[in-house]
Coordinates of C-alpha atoms in Angstrom, one line a residue:
X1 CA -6.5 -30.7 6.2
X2 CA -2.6 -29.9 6.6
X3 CA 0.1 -31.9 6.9
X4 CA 0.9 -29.3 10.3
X5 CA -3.3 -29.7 11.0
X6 CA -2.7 -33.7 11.2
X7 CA 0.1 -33.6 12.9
X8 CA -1.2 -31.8 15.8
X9 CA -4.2 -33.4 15.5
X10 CA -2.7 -36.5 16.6
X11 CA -0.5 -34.7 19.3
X12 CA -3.6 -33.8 20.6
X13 CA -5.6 -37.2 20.1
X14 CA -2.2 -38.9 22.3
X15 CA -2.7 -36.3 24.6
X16 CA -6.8 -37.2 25.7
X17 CA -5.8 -40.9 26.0
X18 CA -3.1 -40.0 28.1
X19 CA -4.9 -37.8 30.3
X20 CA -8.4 -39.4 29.8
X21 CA -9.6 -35.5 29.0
X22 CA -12.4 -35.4 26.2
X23 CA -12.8 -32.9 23.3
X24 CA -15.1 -30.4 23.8
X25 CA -16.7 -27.5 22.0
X26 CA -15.1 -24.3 21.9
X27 CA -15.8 -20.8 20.3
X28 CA -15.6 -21.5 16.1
X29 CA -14.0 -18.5 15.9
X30 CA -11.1 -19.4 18.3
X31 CA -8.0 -19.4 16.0
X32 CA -6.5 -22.4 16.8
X33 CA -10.7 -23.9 16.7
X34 CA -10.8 -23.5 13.1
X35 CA -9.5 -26.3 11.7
X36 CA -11.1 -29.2 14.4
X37 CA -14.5 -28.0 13.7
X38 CA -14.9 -26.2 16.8
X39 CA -12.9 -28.9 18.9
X40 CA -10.7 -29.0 21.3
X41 CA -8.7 -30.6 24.4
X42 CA -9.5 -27.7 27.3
X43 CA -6.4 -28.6 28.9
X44 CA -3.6 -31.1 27.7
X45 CA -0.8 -30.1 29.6
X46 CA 0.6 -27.0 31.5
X47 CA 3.2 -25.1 32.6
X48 CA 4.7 -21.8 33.5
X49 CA 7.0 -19.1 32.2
X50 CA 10.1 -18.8 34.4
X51 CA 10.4 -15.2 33.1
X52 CA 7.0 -14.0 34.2
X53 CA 5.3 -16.8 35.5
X54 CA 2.4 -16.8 32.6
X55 CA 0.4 -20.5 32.8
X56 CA 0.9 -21.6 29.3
X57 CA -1.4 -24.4 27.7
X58 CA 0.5 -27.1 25.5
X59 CA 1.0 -27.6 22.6
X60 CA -1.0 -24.3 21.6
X61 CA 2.1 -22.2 23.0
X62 CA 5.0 -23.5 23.1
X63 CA 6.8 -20.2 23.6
X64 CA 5.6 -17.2 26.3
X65 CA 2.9 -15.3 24.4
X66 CA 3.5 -12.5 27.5
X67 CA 7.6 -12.1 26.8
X68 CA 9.1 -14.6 24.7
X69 CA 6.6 -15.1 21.8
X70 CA 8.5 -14.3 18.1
X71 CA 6.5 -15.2 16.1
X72 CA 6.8 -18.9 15.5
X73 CA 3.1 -19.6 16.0
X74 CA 0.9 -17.3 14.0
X75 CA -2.6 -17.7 15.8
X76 CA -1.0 -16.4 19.3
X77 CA -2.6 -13.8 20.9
X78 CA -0.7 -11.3 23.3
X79 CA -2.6 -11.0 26.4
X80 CA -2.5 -10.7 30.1
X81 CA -1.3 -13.1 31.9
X82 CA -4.6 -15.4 33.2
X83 CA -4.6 -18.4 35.5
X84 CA -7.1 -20.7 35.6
X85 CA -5.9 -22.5 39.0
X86 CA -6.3 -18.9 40.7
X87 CA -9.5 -17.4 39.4
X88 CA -9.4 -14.3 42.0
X89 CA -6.2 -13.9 39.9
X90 CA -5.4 -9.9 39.3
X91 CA -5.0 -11.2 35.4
X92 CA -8.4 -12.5 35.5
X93 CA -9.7 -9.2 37.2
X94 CA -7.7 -7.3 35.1
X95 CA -9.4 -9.4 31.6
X96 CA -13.0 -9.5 32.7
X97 CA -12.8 -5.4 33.3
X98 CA -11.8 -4.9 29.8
X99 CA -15.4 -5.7 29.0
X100 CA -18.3 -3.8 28.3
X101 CA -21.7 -6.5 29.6
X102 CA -25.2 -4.6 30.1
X103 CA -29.0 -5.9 30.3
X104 CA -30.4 -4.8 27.2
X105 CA -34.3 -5.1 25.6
X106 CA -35.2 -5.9 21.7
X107 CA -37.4 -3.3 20.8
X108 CA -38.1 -4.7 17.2
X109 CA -36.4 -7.2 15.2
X110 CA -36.5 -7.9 11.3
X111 CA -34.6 -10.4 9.3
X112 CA -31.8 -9.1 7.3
X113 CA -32.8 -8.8 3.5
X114 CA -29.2 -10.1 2.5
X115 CA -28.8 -13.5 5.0
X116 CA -31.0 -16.0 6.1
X117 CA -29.1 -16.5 9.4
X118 CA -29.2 -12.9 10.4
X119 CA -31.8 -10.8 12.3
X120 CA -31.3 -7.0 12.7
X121 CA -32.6 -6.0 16.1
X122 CA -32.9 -2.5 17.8
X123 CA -31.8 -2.8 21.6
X124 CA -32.2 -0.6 24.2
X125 CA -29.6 -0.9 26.7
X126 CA -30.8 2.6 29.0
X127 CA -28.6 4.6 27.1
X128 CA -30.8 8.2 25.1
X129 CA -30.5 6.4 21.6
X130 CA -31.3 2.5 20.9
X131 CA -28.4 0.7 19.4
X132 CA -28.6 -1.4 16.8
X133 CA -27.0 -4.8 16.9
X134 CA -26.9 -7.6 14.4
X135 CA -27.1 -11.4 15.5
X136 CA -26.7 -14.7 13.6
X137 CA -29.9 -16.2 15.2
X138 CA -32.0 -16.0 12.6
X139 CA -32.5 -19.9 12.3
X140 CA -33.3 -20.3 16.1
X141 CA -35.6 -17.2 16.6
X142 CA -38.3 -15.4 14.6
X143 CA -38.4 -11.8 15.1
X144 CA -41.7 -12.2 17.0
X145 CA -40.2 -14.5 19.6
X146 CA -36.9 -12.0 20.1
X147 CA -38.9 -8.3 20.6
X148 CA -39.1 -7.4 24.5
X149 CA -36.7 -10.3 25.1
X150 CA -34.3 -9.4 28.1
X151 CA -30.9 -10.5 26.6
X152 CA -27.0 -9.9 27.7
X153 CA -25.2 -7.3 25.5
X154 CA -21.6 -6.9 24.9
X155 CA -21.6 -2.9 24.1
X156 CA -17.5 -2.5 23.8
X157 CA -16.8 -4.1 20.9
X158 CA -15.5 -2.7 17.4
X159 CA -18.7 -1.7 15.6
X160 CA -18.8 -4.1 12.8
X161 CA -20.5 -4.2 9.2
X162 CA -22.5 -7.6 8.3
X163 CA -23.6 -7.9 5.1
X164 CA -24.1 -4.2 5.0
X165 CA -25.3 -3.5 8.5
X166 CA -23.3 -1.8 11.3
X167 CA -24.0 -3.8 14.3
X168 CA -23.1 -1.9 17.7
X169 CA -23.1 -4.6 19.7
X170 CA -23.3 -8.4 20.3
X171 CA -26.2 -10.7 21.8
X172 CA -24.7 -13.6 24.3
X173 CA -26.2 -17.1 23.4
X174 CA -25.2 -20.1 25.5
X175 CA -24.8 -22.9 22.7
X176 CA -25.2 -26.6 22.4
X177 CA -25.1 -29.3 20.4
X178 CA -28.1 -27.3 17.8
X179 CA -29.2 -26.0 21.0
X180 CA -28.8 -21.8 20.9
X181 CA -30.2 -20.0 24.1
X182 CA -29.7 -15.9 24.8
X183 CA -28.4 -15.5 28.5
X184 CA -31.5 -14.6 30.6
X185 CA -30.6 -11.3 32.9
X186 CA -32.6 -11.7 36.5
X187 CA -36.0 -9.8 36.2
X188 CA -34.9 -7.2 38.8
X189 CA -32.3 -6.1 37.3
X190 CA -32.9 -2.9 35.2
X191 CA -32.2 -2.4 31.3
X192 CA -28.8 -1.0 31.2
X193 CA -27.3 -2.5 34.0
X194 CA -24.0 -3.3 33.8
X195 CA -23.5 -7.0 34.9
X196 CA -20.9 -7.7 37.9
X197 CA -18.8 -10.6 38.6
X198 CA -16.9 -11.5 41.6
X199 CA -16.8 -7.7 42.6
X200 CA -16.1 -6.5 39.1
X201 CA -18.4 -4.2 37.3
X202 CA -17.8 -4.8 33.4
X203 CA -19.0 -1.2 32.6
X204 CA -15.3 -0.6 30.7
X205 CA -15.4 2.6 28.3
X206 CA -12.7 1.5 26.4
X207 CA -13.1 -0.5 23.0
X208 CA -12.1 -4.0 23.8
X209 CA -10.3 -5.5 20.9
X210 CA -11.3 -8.7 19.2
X211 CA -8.3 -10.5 20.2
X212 CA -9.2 -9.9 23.7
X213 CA -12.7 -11.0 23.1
X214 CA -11.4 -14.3 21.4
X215 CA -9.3 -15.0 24.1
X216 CA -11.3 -14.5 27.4
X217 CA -14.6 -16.0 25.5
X218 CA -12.8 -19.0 25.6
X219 CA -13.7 -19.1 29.3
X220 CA -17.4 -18.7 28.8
X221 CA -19.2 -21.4 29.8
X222 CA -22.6 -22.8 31.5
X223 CA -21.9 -23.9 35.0
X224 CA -25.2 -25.2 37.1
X225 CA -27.2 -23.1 34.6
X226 CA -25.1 -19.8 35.2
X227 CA -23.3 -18.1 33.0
X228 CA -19.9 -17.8 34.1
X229 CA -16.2 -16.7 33.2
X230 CA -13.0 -18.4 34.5
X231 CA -15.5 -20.3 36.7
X232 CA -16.7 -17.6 38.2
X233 CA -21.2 -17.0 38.0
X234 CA -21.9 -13.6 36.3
X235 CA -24.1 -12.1 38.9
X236 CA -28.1 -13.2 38.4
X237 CA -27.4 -14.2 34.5
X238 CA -28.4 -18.2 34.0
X239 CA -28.7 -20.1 30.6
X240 CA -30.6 -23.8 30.8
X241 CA -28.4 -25.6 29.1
X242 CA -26.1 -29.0 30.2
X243 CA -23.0 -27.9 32.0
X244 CA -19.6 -26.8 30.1
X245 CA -22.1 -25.0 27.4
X246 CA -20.6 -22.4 25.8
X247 CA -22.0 -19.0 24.9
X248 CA -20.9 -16.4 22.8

């Protein structure tokens, strides 16, 4: 660990007793996640621009990310501005249109010949052609157990190669502890429906960029056994797992 991974390690550490606010798990891939094996305080202290009035979380940004960022902290993402003490917030509307959610249905599944951890499915999400999408669930799921499964499919991300394999898409699992679970879509609702949420339809045609999916899956989480983003229930989608689950 670094001597700037200690440090704010025990910024952090000052900050929970302080506060009496636990650790708790958080996307791996979250930049400022990876070096606290997936931990970290959900809110330590905050406060807002006086420029543009952007609710910044301390100590990840000590500096605007929206108008004042320069640099100083490398893992900073530029993003709209989203507040989590107004989640009707046009930021929030604004983030959760940027994605792409549909019901989708695993036609056949096979385990990749390159990595134990990954199973190549073929989804149909209602479009003319299946897609193909590649998930790291391998050790949860044998490819019996996943084909007809009704999952939740992001469809506007960056197609990305793993171990060889374009995958067109990403399966949402709610995760905890060694507990993985795909987000179950209501049984009414149709194979390529695009999920809604708080009046917004995610059906967005535009590619949403990874460092927008970083950020705003950071506010993914199992609420009352619905999934839900900046609080808010993703309209007949549940996962049975503990509240504050993640999924990703």
């Amino acid at each position: 660990m670094s001597k700037a991974t200690e440090m704010l390690d025990e910024l952090i550490s000052g900050l929970e007793e302080k506060h009496d606010v636990p650790a708790v798990h958080v996307h791996p891939d979250a930049p400022w996640a990876i070096e606290f094996n997936g931990l970290l305080t959900p809110i330590t202290s905050m406060q807002r621009c006086k420029d543009c009035g952007f609710l910044m979380t301390y100590p990840f940004e000590t500096e605007c990310p929206v108008c004042h960022f320069k640099g100083s902290q490398s893992c900073a993402l530029k993003m709209h501005p989203l507040d989590l003490h107004n989640l009707s917030s046009e930021g929030n509307q604004r983030a959760i249109s940027r994605l792409a959610l549909r019901v989708g249905q695993i036609e056949n599944a096979e385990p990749h010949p390159k990595s134990d951890k990954l199973m190549i499915t073929t989804m149909n999400i209602g479009s003319s052609e299946p897609i193909t999408v590649v998930a790291g669930i391998s050790q949860y799921f044998s490819a019996e157990e996943l084909i007809n499964k009704r999952v939740v499919v992001v469809t506007n991300l960056k197609h990305t190669k793993l171990a060889g394999v374009v995958s067109q898409g990403m399966i949402l699992c709610g995760t905890n502890a060694d507990q993985v679970i795909p987000l179950i879509p209501d049984e009414a609702m149709p194979v390529g429906e695009y999920l809604t949420i708080d009046g917004t339809t995610m059906n967005a045609s535009k590619t949403c960029s990874r460092d927008h999916f970083i950020y705003v899956s950071g506010y993914f989480a199992i609420y009352d056994e619905k999934a839900t983003i900046f609080r808010k229930p993703i309209d007949g989608v549940t996962c049975p797992l503990p509240n504050n689950s993640a999924f990703n």
